[in-house]
Amino acid sequence: MGIGAAEMMFRCVFQGSISMQDCLMELPMCTALHNLKGICLSTCTSRTTNISFPKKQPRVIVPCLCQLPDSLLIFLILVPALILAAEDTTSITMTWALSLLLNNRDALNQVEQELDIHVGNNRLLVKESDIKNLVYLQSVIKETLRLYPTAPLSVMHESIEDCTINGYHVSTGTWLIINLQKIHRDPFIWENPFKFRPKRFMTTHKNIDVRGHNFELIPFGSGRRMCPGVSFALQIMQLTLANLLHWFKFETPLNEAVDMREAAGMTSPKATPLEVHITPHLPTFVYDSNN
């Protein structure tokens, strides 16, 4: 029976490395994309060579790109952009999730107990079909996205007409950017907003989702311009975090607290690298069985 795309990506990631780049080129779609990119660039190079340019005018590739069919341009430009965007944001969220768990050992222990109950110690891989039973782990991902949305500011929107919102006049053509992190940490919406409390998504906020329907939690945005990869991103994050915590015991050097300072930028990575010590969590024969 075939495996899903998320599980395929996960397996590729851990074939000798934990770099997200390792898995991308092993996916059939990305291999075809890589070959197609080579064909497009070869075509552009050939056409550039045959174009007559005035002296001292640099040869540019844009005219050649404009001659390519739209379908090729989409694969050449848009698809790699989407893949790279997903890679960066996913790895940042995974780093924050592990950091939060290492600074909150009770939560880390609860995730490990949940994995022991629903996956057990006799199987190597946590599968996509297991995720529905890992309710606390799903809550950990939600709480991580609440506290540390990968992109703390939303994509820009533009008002199409004059309007007044809560006494503020917004003129036509005004660019609007939503501070997602401010909403996610608003004390009028969230109790103890700066505390890491995954259980809130199993009790008081159990009906709150991250797919853009509940405006108090919109790490992927909302509406027509929200992140198109929200479902796939959640699958990858849940599957990756589950397997990491299933395979290994994580500790910080000298059992010190993780530095939670954020770096500035379009995304919100940690200001300092996450350093951990890992030890096997499963019996040796399970790693050897490769099941």
mmCIF file with all atom_site columns, N, CA and C in Angstrom, residues 138-206:
data_model
loop_
_atom_site.group_PDB
_atom_site.id
_atom_site.type_symbol
_atom_site.label_atom_id
_atom_site.label_alt_id
_atom_site.label_comp_id
_atom_site.label_asym_id
_atom_site.label_entity_id
_atom_site.label_seq_id
_atom_site.pdbx_PDB_ins_code
_atom_site.Cartn_x
_atom_site.Cartn_y
_atom_site.Cartn_z
_atom_site.occupancy
_atom_site.B_iso_or_equiv
_atom_site.pdbx_formal_charge
_atom_site.auth_seq_id
_atom_site.auth_comp_id
_atom_site.auth_asym_id
_atom_site.auth_atom_id
_atom_site.pdbx_PDB_model_num
ATOM 1   N N  . GLN A 1 138 ? -0.997  17.456 18.834 1.00 0.00 ? 138 GLN A N  1
ATOM 2   C CA . GLN A 1 138 ? -1.635  18.440 17.958 1.00 0.00 ? 138 GLN A CA 1
ATOM 3   C C  . GLN A 1 138 ? -1.814  19.772 18.687 1.00 0.00 ? 138 GLN A C  1
ATOM 4   N N  . SER A 1 139 ? -2.137  19.699 19.969 1.00 0.00 ? 139 SER A N  1
ATOM 5   C CA . SER A 1 139 ? -2.300  20.922 20.760 1.00 0.00 ? 139 SER A CA 1
ATOM 6   C C  . SER A 1 139 ? -0.972  21.649 20.945 1.00 0.00 ? 139 SER A C  1
ATOM 7   N N  . VAL A 1 140 ? 0.109   20.891 21.047 1.00 0.00 ? 140 VAL A N  1
ATOM 8   C CA . VAL A 1 140 ? 1.440   21.498 21.153 1.00 0.00 ? 140 VAL A CA 1
ATOM 9   C C  . VAL A 1 140 ? 1.756   22.306 19.898 1.00 0.00 ? 140 VAL A C  1
ATOM 10  N N  . ILE A 1 141 ? 1.431   21.752 18.735 1.00 0.00 ? 141 ILE A N  1
ATOM 11  C CA . ILE A 1 141 ? 1.665   22.467 17.477 1.00 0.00 ? 141 ILE A CA 1
ATOM 12  C C  . ILE A 1 141 ? 0.832   23.745 17.435 1.00 0.00 ? 141 ILE A C  1
ATOM 13  N N  . LYS A 1 142 ? -0.430  23.657 17.823 1.00 0.00 ? 142 LYS A N  1
ATOM 14  C CA . LYS A 1 142 ? -1.296  24.844 17.828 1.00 0.00 ? 142 LYS A CA 1
ATOM 15  C C  . LYS A 1 142 ? -0.761  25.922 18.766 1.00 0.00 ? 142 LYS A C  1
ATOM 16  N N  . GLU A 1 143 ? -0.346  25.504 19.962 1.00 0.00 ? 143 GLU A N  1
ATOM 17  C CA . GLU A 1 143 ? 0.152   26.473 20.936 1.00 0.00 ? 143 GLU A CA 1
ATOM 18  C C  . GLU A 1 143 ? 1.468   27.100 20.463 1.00 0.00 ? 143 GLU A C  1
ATOM 19  N N  . THR A 1 144 ? 2.282   26.322 19.776 1.00 0.00 ? 144 THR A N  1
ATOM 20  C CA . THR A 1 144 ? 3.519   26.868 19.210 1.00 0.00 ? 144 THR A CA 1
ATOM 21  C C  . THR A 1 144 ? 3.211   27.917 18.153 1.00 0.00 ? 144 THR A C  1
ATOM 22  N N  . LEU A 1 145 ? 2.254   27.617 17.277 1.00 0.00 ? 145 LEU A N  1
ATOM 23  C CA . LEU A 1 145 ? 1.871   28.569 16.231 1.00 0.00 ? 145 LEU A CA 1
ATOM 24  C C  . LEU A 1 145 ? 1.208   29.808 16.819 1.00 0.00 ? 145 LEU A C  1
ATOM 25  N N  . ARG A 1 146 ? 0.558   29.648 17.969 1.00 0.00 ? 146 ARG A N  1
ATOM 26  C CA . ARG A 1 146 ? -0.044  30.817 18.620 1.00 0.00 ? 146 ARG A CA 1
ATOM 27  C C  . ARG A 1 146 ? 1.043   31.746 19.159 1.00 0.00 ? 146 ARG A C  1
ATOM 28  N N  . LEU A 1 147 ? 1.983   31.181 19.886 1.00 0.00 ? 147 LEU A N  1
ATOM 29  C CA . LEU A 1 147 ? 3.024   31.999 20.506 1.00 0.00 ? 147 LEU A CA 1
ATOM 30  C C  . LEU A 1 147 ? 4.049   32.512 19.501 1.00 0.00 ? 147 LEU A C  1
ATOM 31  N N  . TYR A 1 148 ? 4.379   31.683 18.534 1.00 0.00 ? 148 TYR A N  1
ATOM 32  C CA . TYR A 1 148 ? 5.428   32.039 17.578 1.00 0.00 ? 148 TYR A CA 1
ATOM 33  C C  . TYR A 1 148 ? 4.970   31.772 16.144 1.00 0.00 ? 148 TYR A C  1
ATOM 34  N N  . PRO A 1 149 ? 4.012   32.552 15.648 1.00 0.00 ? 149 PRO A N  1
ATOM 35  C CA . PRO A 1 149 ? 3.640   32.398 14.237 1.00 0.00 ? 149 PRO A CA 1
ATOM 36  C C  . PRO A 1 149 ? 4.868   32.657 13.375 1.00 0.00 ? 149 PRO A C  1
ATOM 37  N N  . THR A 1 150 ? 5.102   31.794 12.402 1.00 0.00 ? 150 THR A N  1
ATOM 38  C CA . THR A 1 150 ? 6.322   31.896 11.603 1.00 0.00 ? 150 THR A CA 1
ATOM 39  C C  . THR A 1 150 ? 6.457   33.255 10.952 1.00 0.00 ? 150 THR A C  1
ATOM 40  N N  . ALA A 1 151 ? 5.358   33.771 10.428 1.00 0.00 ? 151 ALA A N  1
ATOM 41  C CA . ALA A 1 151 ? 5.345   35.126 9.874  1.00 0.00 ? 151 ALA A CA 1
ATOM 42  C C  . ALA A 1 151 ? 4.489   35.979 10.807 1.00 0.00 ? 151 ALA A C  1
ATOM 43  N N  . PRO A 1 152 ? 5.100   36.768 11.687 1.00 0.00 ? 152 PRO A N  1
ATOM 44  C CA . PRO A 1 152 ? 4.318   37.517 12.686 1.00 0.00 ? 152 PRO A CA 1
ATOM 45  C C  . PRO A 1 152 ? 3.412   38.579 12.088 1.00 0.00 ? 152 PRO A C  1
ATOM 46  N N  . LEU A 1 153 ? 3.692   38.992 10.855 1.00 0.00 ? 153 LEU A N  1
ATOM 47  C CA . LEU A 1 153 ? 2.840   39.957 10.162 1.00 0.00 ? 153 LEU A CA 1
ATOM 48  C C  . LEU A 1 153 ? 2.197   39.290 8.958  1.00 0.00 ? 153 LEU A C  1
ATOM 49  N N  . SER A 1 154 ? 0.933   39.614 8.701  1.00 0.00 ? 154 SER A N  1
ATOM 50  C CA . SER A 1 154 ? 0.223   39.015 7.576  1.00 0.00 ? 154 SER A CA 1
ATOM 51  C C  . SER A 1 154 ? 0.713   39.605 6.261  1.00 0.00 ? 154 SER A C  1
ATOM 52  N N  . VAL A 1 155 ? 0.328   38.965 5.158  1.00 0.00 ? 155 VAL A N  1
ATOM 53  C CA . VAL A 1 155 ? 0.593   39.556 3.848  1.00 0.00 ? 155 VAL A CA 1
ATOM 54  C C  . VAL A 1 155 ? -0.227  40.837 3.722  1.00 0.00 ? 155 VAL A C  1
ATOM 55  N N  . MET A 1 156 ? 0.242   41.740 2.885  1.00 0.00 ? 156 MET A N  1
ATOM 56  C CA . MET A 1 156 ? -0.434  43.028 2.753  1.00 0.00 ? 156 MET A CA 1
ATOM 57  C C  . MET A 1 156 ? -1.767  42.893 2.019  1.00 0.00 ? 156 MET A C  1
ATOM 58  N N  . HIS A 1 157 ? -2.749  43.646 2.490  1.00 0.00 ? 157 HIS A N  1
ATOM 59  C CA . HIS A 1 157 ? -4.026  43.793 1.805  1.00 0.00 ? 157 HIS A CA 1
ATOM 60  C C  . HIS A 1 157 ? -4.211  45.274 1.472  1.00 0.00 ? 157 HIS A C  1
ATOM 61  N N  . GLU A 1 158 ? -5.049  45.546 0.493  1.00 0.00 ? 158 GLU A N  1
ATOM 62  C CA . GLU A 1 158 ? -5.291  46.928 0.087  1.00 0.00 ? 158 GLU A CA 1
ATOM 63  C C  . GLU A 1 158 ? -6.782  47.210 0.108  1.00 0.00 ? 158 GLU A C  1
ATOM 64  N N  . SER A 1 159 ? -7.163  48.302 0.766  1.00 0.00 ? 159 SER A N  1
ATOM 65  C CA . SER A 1 159 ? -8.587  48.655 0.827  1.00 0.00 ? 159 SER A CA 1
ATOM 66  C C  . SER A 1 159 ? -9.050  49.132 -0.548 1.00 0.00 ? 159 SER A C  1
ATOM 67  N N  . ILE A 1 160 ? -10.224 48.685 -0.968 1.00 0.00 ? 160 ILE A N  1
ATOM 68  C CA . ILE A 1 160 ? -10.730 49.028 -2.301 1.00 0.00 ? 160 ILE A CA 1
ATOM 69  C C  . ILE A 1 160 ? -11.721 50.186 -2.256 1.00 0.00 ? 160 ILE A C  1
ATOM 70  N N  . GLU A 1 161 ? -12.042 50.648 -1.047 1.00 0.00 ? 161 GLU A N  1
ATOM 71  C CA . GLU A 1 161 ? -12.931 51.806 -0.920 1.00 0.00 ? 161 GLU A CA 1
ATOM 72  C C  . GLU A 1 161 ? -12.723 52.460 0.449  1.00 0.00 ? 161 GLU A C  1
ATOM 73  N N  . ASP A 1 162 ? -13.137 53.712 0.564  1.00 0.00 ? 162 ASP A N  1
ATOM 74  C CA . ASP A 1 162 ? -13.052 54.400 1.854  1.00 0.00 ? 162 ASP A CA 1
ATOM 75  C C  . ASP A 1 162 ? -13.958 53.710 2.872  1.00 0.00 ? 162 ASP A C  1
ATOM 76  N N  . CYS A 1 163 ? -13.475 53.595 4.100  1.00 0.00 ? 163 CYS A N  1
ATOM 77  C CA . CYS A 1 163 ? -14.305 52.997 5.148  1.00 0.00 ? 163 CYS A CA 1
ATOM 78  C C  . CYS A 1 163 ? -13.832 53.502 6.503  1.00 0.00 ? 163 CYS A C  1
ATOM 79  N N  . THR A 1 164 ? -14.680 53.323 7.505  1.00 0.00 ? 164 THR A N  1
ATOM 80  C CA . THR A 1 164 ? -14.347 53.711 8.872  1.00 0.00 ? 164 THR A CA 1
ATOM 81  C C  . THR A 1 164 ? -14.522 52.499 9.776  1.00 0.00 ? 164 THR A C  1
ATOM 82  N N  . ILE A 1 165 ? -13.470 52.141 10.509 1.00 0.00 ? 165 ILE A N  1
ATOM 83  C CA . ILE A 1 165 ? -13.482 50.972 11.382 1.00 0.00 ? 165 ILE A CA 1
ATOM 84  C C  . ILE A 1 165 ? -13.148 51.425 12.795 1.00 0.00 ? 165 ILE A C  1
ATOM 85  N N  . ASN A 1 166 ? -14.113 51.260 13.701 1.00 0.00 ? 166 ASN A N  1
ATOM 86  C CA . ASN A 1 166 ? -13.921 51.669 15.103 1.00 0.00 ? 166 ASN A CA 1
ATOM 87  C C  . ASN A 1 166 ? -13.397 53.098 15.225 1.00 0.00 ? 166 ASN A C  1
ATOM 88  N N  . GLY A 1 167 ? -13.924 53.976 14.386 1.00 0.00 ? 167 GLY A N  1
ATOM 89  C CA . GLY A 1 167 ? -13.538 55.377 14.462 1.00 0.00 ? 167 GLY A CA 1
ATOM 90  C C  . GLY A 1 167 ? -12.315 55.756 13.653 1.00 0.00 ? 167 GLY A C  1
ATOM 91  N N  . TYR A 1 168 ? -11.654 54.761 13.053 1.00 0.00 ? 168 TYR A N  1
ATOM 92  C CA . TYR A 1 168 ? -10.471 55.037 12.239 1.00 0.00 ? 168 TYR A CA 1
ATOM 93  C C  . TYR A 1 168 ? -10.871 55.088 10.763 1.00 0.00 ? 168 TYR A C  1
ATOM 94  N N  . HIS A 1 169 ? -10.525 56.178 10.097 1.00 0.00 ? 169 HIS A N  1
ATOM 95  C CA . HIS A 1 169 ? -10.835 56.318 8.677  1.00 0.00 ? 169 HIS A CA 1
ATOM 96  C C  . HIS A 1 169 ? -9.732  55.654 7.854  1.00 0.00 ? 169 HIS A C  1
ATOM 97  N N  . VAL A 1 170 ? -10.139 54.777 6.952  1.00 0.00 ? 170 VAL A N  1
ATOM 98  C CA . VAL A 1 170 ? -9.199  54.078 6.075  1.00 0.00 ? 170 VAL A CA 1
ATOM 99  C C  . VAL A 1 170 ? -9.504  54.487 4.644  1.00 0.00 ? 170 VAL A C  1
ATOM 100 N N  . SER A 1 171 ? -8.564  55.133 3.996  1.00 0.00 ? 171 SER A N  1
ATOM 101 C CA . SER A 1 171 ? -8.771  55.631 2.636  1.00 0.00 ? 171 SER A CA 1
ATOM 102 C C  . SER A 1 171 ? -8.594  54.521 1.612  1.00 0.00 ? 171 SER A C  1
ATOM 103 N N  . THR A 1 172 ? -9.202  54.707 0.451  1.00 0.00 ? 172 THR A N  1
ATOM 104 C CA . THR A 1 172 ? -9.018  53.778 -0.659 1.00 0.00 ? 172 THR A CA 1
ATOM 105 C C  . THR A 1 172 ? -7.532  53.681 -1.010 1.00 0.00 ? 172 THR A C  1
ATOM 106 N N  . GLY A 1 173 ? -7.077  52.455 -1.238 1.00 0.00 ? 173 GLY A N  1
ATOM 107 C CA . GLY A 1 173 ? -5.681  52.250 -1.612 1.00 0.00 ? 173 GLY A CA 1
ATOM 108 C C  . GLY A 1 173 ? -4.727  52.095 -0.448 1.00 0.00 ? 173 GLY A C  1
ATOM 109 N N  . THR A 1 174 ? -5.251  52.142 0.783  1.00 0.00 ? 174 THR A N  1
ATOM 110 C CA . THR A 1 174 ? -4.387  51.979 1.957  1.00 0.00 ? 174 THR A CA 1
ATOM 111 C C  . THR A 1 174 ? -3.916  50.533 2.070  1.00 0.00 ? 174 THR A C  1
ATOM 112 N N  . TRP A 1 175 ? -2.643  50.350 2.305  1.00 0.00 ? 175 TRP A N  1
ATOM 113 C CA . TRP A 1 175 ? -2.108  49.008 2.523  1.00 0.00 ? 175 TRP A CA 1
ATOM 114 C C  . TRP A 1 175 ? -2.284  48.633 3.990  1.00 0.00 ? 175 TRP A C  1
ATOM 115 N N  . LEU A 1 176 ? -2.807  47.452 4.216  1.00 0.00 ? 176 LEU A N  1
ATOM 116 C CA . LEU A 1 176 ? -3.105  46.985 5.572  1.00 0.00 ? 176 LEU A CA 1
ATOM 117 C C  . LEU A 1 176 ? -2.273  45.746 5.891  1.00 0.00 ? 176 LEU A C  1
ATOM 118 N N  . ILE A 1 177 ? -1.615  45.770 7.041  1.00 0.00 ? 177 ILE A N  1
ATOM 119 C CA . ILE A 1 177 ? -0.841  44.627 7.511  1.00 0.00 ? 177 ILE A CA 1
ATOM 120 C C  . ILE A 1 177 ? -1.318  44.287 8.918  1.00 0.00 ? 177 ILE A C  1
ATOM 121 N N  . ILE A 1 178 ? -1.671  43.027 9.136  1.00 0.00 ? 178 ILE A N  1
ATOM 122 C CA . ILE A 1 178 ? -2.195  42.596 10.434 1.00 0.00 ? 178 ILE A CA 1
ATOM 123 C C  . ILE A 1 178 ? -1.066  42.027 11.283 1.00 0.00 ? 178 ILE A C  1
ATOM 124 N N  . ASN A 1 179 ? -0.974  42.484 12.518 1.00 0.00 ? 179 ASN A N  1
ATOM 125 C CA . ASN A 1 179 ? 0.009   41.970 13.469 1.00 0.00 ? 179 ASN A CA 1
ATOM 126 C C  . ASN A 1 179 ? -0.554  40.701 14.108 1.00 0.00 ? 179 ASN A C  1
ATOM 127 N N  . LEU A 1 180 ? -0.234  39.556 13.510 1.00 0.00 ? 180 LEU A N  1
ATOM 128 C CA . LEU A 1 180 ? -0.784  38.280 13.973 1.00 0.00 ? 180 LEU A CA 1
ATOM 129 C C  . LEU A 1 180 ? -0.316  37.953 15.388 1.00 0.00 ? 180 LEU A C  1
ATOM 130 N N  . GLN A 1 181 ? 0.946   38.213 15.664 1.00 0.00 ? 181 GLN A N  1
ATOM 131 C CA . GLN A 1 181 ? 1.471   37.874 16.986 1.00 0.00 ? 181 GLN A CA 1
ATOM 132 C C  . GLN A 1 181 ? 0.767   38.656 18.092 1.00 0.00 ? 181 GLN A C  1
ATOM 133 N N  . LYS A 1 182 ? 0.413   39.899 17.803 1.00 0.00 ? 182 LYS A N  1
ATOM 134 C CA . LYS A 1 182 ? -0.309  40.707 18.789 1.00 0.00 ? 182 LYS A CA 1
ATOM 135 C C  . LYS A 1 182 ? -1.681  40.104 19.078 1.00 0.00 ? 182 LYS A C  1
ATOM 136 N N  . ILE A 1 183 ? -2.376  39.645 18.040 1.00 0.00 ? 183 ILE A N  1
ATOM 137 C CA . ILE A 1 183 ? -3.685  39.007 18.224 1.00 0.00 ? 183 ILE A CA 1
ATOM 138 C C  . ILE A 1 183 ? -3.538  37.721 19.037 1.00 0.00 ? 183 ILE A C  1
ATOM 139 N N  . HIS A 1 184 ? -2.521  36.927 18.705 1.00 0.00 ? 184 HIS A N  1
ATOM 140 C CA . HIS A 1 184 ? -2.331  35.628 19.357 1.00 0.00 ? 184 HIS A CA 1
ATOM 141 C C  . HIS A 1 184 ? -1.957  35.759 20.831 1.00 0.00 ? 184 HIS A C  1
ATOM 142 N N  . ARG A 1 185 ? -1.464  36.939 21.221 1.00 0.00 ? 185 ARG A N  1
ATOM 143 C CA . ARG A 1 185 ? -1.051  37.142 22.611 1.00 0.00 ? 185 ARG A CA 1
ATOM 144 C C  . ARG A 1 185 ? -1.907  38.196 23.309 1.00 0.00 ? 185 ARG A C  1
ATOM 145 N N  . ASP A 1 186 ? -3.080  38.417 22.797 1.00 0.00 ? 186 ASP A N  1
ATOM 146 C CA . ASP A 1 186 ? -3.984  39.431 23.349 1.00 0.00 ? 186 ASP A CA 1
ATOM 147 C C  . ASP A 1 186 ? -4.614  38.911 24.643 1.00 0.00 ? 186 ASP A C  1
ATOM 148 N N  . PRO A 1 187 ? -4.381  39.560 25.779 1.00 0.00 ? 187 PRO A N  1
ATOM 149 C CA . PRO A 1 187 ? -4.935  39.080 27.054 1.00 0.00 ? 187 PRO A CA 1
ATOM 150 C C  . PRO A 1 187 ? -6.454  39.157 27.121 1.00 0.00 ? 187 PRO A C  1
ATOM 151 N N  . PHE A 1 188 ? -7.084  39.943 26.241 1.00 0.00 ? 188 PHE A N  1
ATOM 152 C CA . PHE A 1 188 ? -8.545  39.996 26.209 1.00 0.00 ? 188 PHE A CA 1
ATOM 153 C C  . PHE A 1 188 ? -9.135  38.755 25.531 1.00 0.00 ? 188 PHE A C  1
ATOM 154 N N  . ILE A 1 189 ? -8.295  38.018 24.816 1.00 0.00 ? 189 ILE A N  1
ATOM 155 C CA . ILE A 1 189 ? -8.746  36.815 24.106 1.00 0.00 ? 189 ILE A CA 1
ATOM 156 C C  . ILE A 1 189 ? -8.222  35.553 24.774 1.00 0.00 ? 189 ILE A C  1
ATOM 157 N N  . TRP A 1 190 ? -6.956  35.605 25.199 1.00 0.00 ? 190 TRP A N  1
ATOM 158 C CA . TRP A 1 190 ? -6.296  34.417 25.722 1.00 0.00 ? 190 TRP A CA 1
ATOM 159 C C  . TRP A 1 190 ? -5.942  34.608 27.196 1.00 0.00 ? 190 TRP A C  1
ATOM 160 N N  . GLU A 1 191 ? -6.281  33.614 27.992 1.00 0.00 ? 191 GLU A N  1
ATOM 161 C CA . GLU A 1 191 ? -5.879  33.632 29.400 1.00 0.00 ? 191 GLU A CA 1
ATOM 162 C C  . GLU A 1 191 ? -4.399  33.278 29.505 1.00 0.00 ? 191 GLU A C  1
ATOM 163 N N  . ASN A 1 192 ? -3.660  34.037 30.300 1.00 0.00 ? 192 ASN A N  1
ATOM 164 C CA . ASN A 1 192 ? -2.209  33.841 30.416 1.00 0.00 ? 192 ASN A CA 1
ATOM 165 C C  . ASN A 1 192 ? -1.571  33.696 29.030 1.00 0.00 ? 192 ASN A C  1
ATOM 166 N N  . PRO A 1 193 ? -1.677  34.722 28.203 1.00 0.00 ? 193 PRO A N  1
ATOM 167 C CA . PRO A 1 193 ? -1.299  34.605 26.791 1.00 0.00 ? 193 PRO A CA 1
ATOM 168 C C  . PRO A 1 193 ? 0.173   34.314 26.546 1.00 0.00 ? 193 PRO A C  1
ATOM 169 N N  . PHE A 1 194 ? 1.054   34.647 27.493 1.00 0.00 ? 194 PHE A N  1
ATOM 170 C CA . PHE A 1 194 ? 2.482   34.443 27.270 1.00 0.00 ? 194 PHE A CA 1
ATOM 171 C C  . PHE A 1 194 ? 2.975   33.101 27.804 1.00 0.00 ? 194 PHE A C  1
ATOM 172 N N  . LYS A 1 195 ? 2.062   32.325 28.388 1.00 0.00 ? 195 LYS A N  1
ATOM 173 C CA . LYS A 1 195 ? 2.438   31.017 28.908 1.00 0.00 ? 195 LYS A CA 1
ATOM 174 C C  . LYS A 1 195 ? 2.155   29.925 27.881 1.00 0.00 ? 195 LYS A C  1
ATOM 175 N N  . PHE A 1 196 ? 3.040   28.927 27.870 1.00 0.00 ? 196 PHE A N  1
ATOM 176 C CA . PHE A 1 196 ? 2.893   27.772 26.984 1.00 0.00 ? 196 PHE A CA 1
ATOM 177 C C  . PHE A 1 196 ? 1.946   26.778 27.643 1.00 0.00 ? 196 PHE A C  1
ATOM 178 N N  . ARG A 1 197 ? 0.697   26.741 27.151 1.00 0.00 ? 197 ARG A N  1
ATOM 179 C CA . ARG A 1 197 ? -0.328  25.882 27.744 1.00 0.00 ? 197 ARG A CA 1
ATOM 180 C C  . ARG A 1 197 ? -1.078  25.129 26.640 1.00 0.00 ? 197 ARG A C  1
ATOM 181 N N  . PRO A 1 198 ? -0.517  24.032 26.135 1.00 0.00 ? 198 PRO A N  1
ATOM 182 C CA . PRO A 1 198 ? -1.180  23.274 25.067 1.00 0.00 ? 198 PRO A CA 1
ATOM 183 C C  . PRO A 1 198 ? -2.573  22.791 25.446 1.00 0.00 ? 198 PRO A C  1
ATOM 184 N N  . LYS A 1 199 ? -2.808  22.551 26.733 1.00 0.00 ? 199 LYS A N  1
ATOM 185 C CA . LYS A 1 199 ? -4.103  22.000 27.154 1.00 0.00 ? 199 LYS A CA 1
ATOM 186 C C  . LYS A 1 199 ? -5.261  22.952 26.901 1.00 0.00 ? 199 LYS A C  1
ATOM 187 N N  . ARG A 1 200 ? -4.978  24.223 26.655 1.00 0.00 ? 200 ARG A N  1
ATOM 188 C CA . ARG A 1 200 ? -6.063  25.166 26.369 1.00 0.00 ? 200 ARG A CA 1
ATOM 189 C C  . ARG A 1 200 ? -6.816  24.728 25.103 1.00 0.00 ? 200 ARG A C  1
ATOM 190 N N  . PHE A 1 201 ? -6.105  24.042 24.189 1.00 0.00 ? 201 PHE A N  1
ATOM 191 C CA . PHE A 1 201 ? -6.740  23.583 22.954 1.00 0.00 ? 201 PHE A CA 1
ATOM 192 C C  . PHE A 1 201 ? -7.437  22.234 23.129 1.00 0.00 ? 201 PHE A C  1
ATOM 193 N N  . MET A 1 202 ? -7.448  21.734 24.349 1.00 0.00 ? 202 MET A N  1
ATOM 194 C CA . MET A 1 202 ? -8.204  20.529 24.665 1.00 0.00 ? 202 MET A CA 1
ATOM 195 C C  . MET A 1 202 ? -9.355  20.855 25.608 1.00 0.00 ? 202 MET A C  1
ATOM 196 N N  . THR A 1 203 ? -9.412  22.117 26.062 1.00 0.00 ? 203 THR A N  1
ATOM 197 C CA . THR A 1 203 ? -10.457 22.531 27.010 1.00 0.00 ? 203 THR A CA 1
ATOM 198 C C  . THR A 1 203 ? -11.166 23.786 26.511 1.00 0.00 ? 203 THR A C  1
ATOM 199 N N  . THR A 1 204 ? -10.711 24.952 26.985 1.00 0.00 ? 204 THR A N  1
ATOM 200 C CA . THR A 1 204 ? -11.415 26.210 26.695 1.00 0.00 ? 204 THR A CA 1
ATOM 201 C C  . THR A 1 204 ? -11.401 26.594 25.224 1.00 0.00 ? 204 THR A C  1
ATOM 202 N N  . HIS A 1 205 ? -10.370 26.178 24.482 1.00 0.00 ? 205 HIS A N  1
ATOM 203 C CA . HIS A 1 205 ? -10.246 26.566 23.076 1.00 0.00 ? 205 HIS A CA 1
ATOM 204 C C  . HIS A 1 205 ? -10.178 25.334 22.164 1.00 0.00 ? 205 HIS A C  1
ATOM 205 N N  . LYS A 1 206 ? -10.849 24.263 22.570 1.00 0.00 ? 206 LYS A N  1
ATOM 206 C CA . LYS A 1 206 ? -10.744 23.024 21.800 1.00 0.00 ? 206 LYS A CA 1
ATOM 207 C C  . LYS A 1 206 ? -11.380 23.114 20.420 1.00 0.00 ? 206 LYS A C  1
#
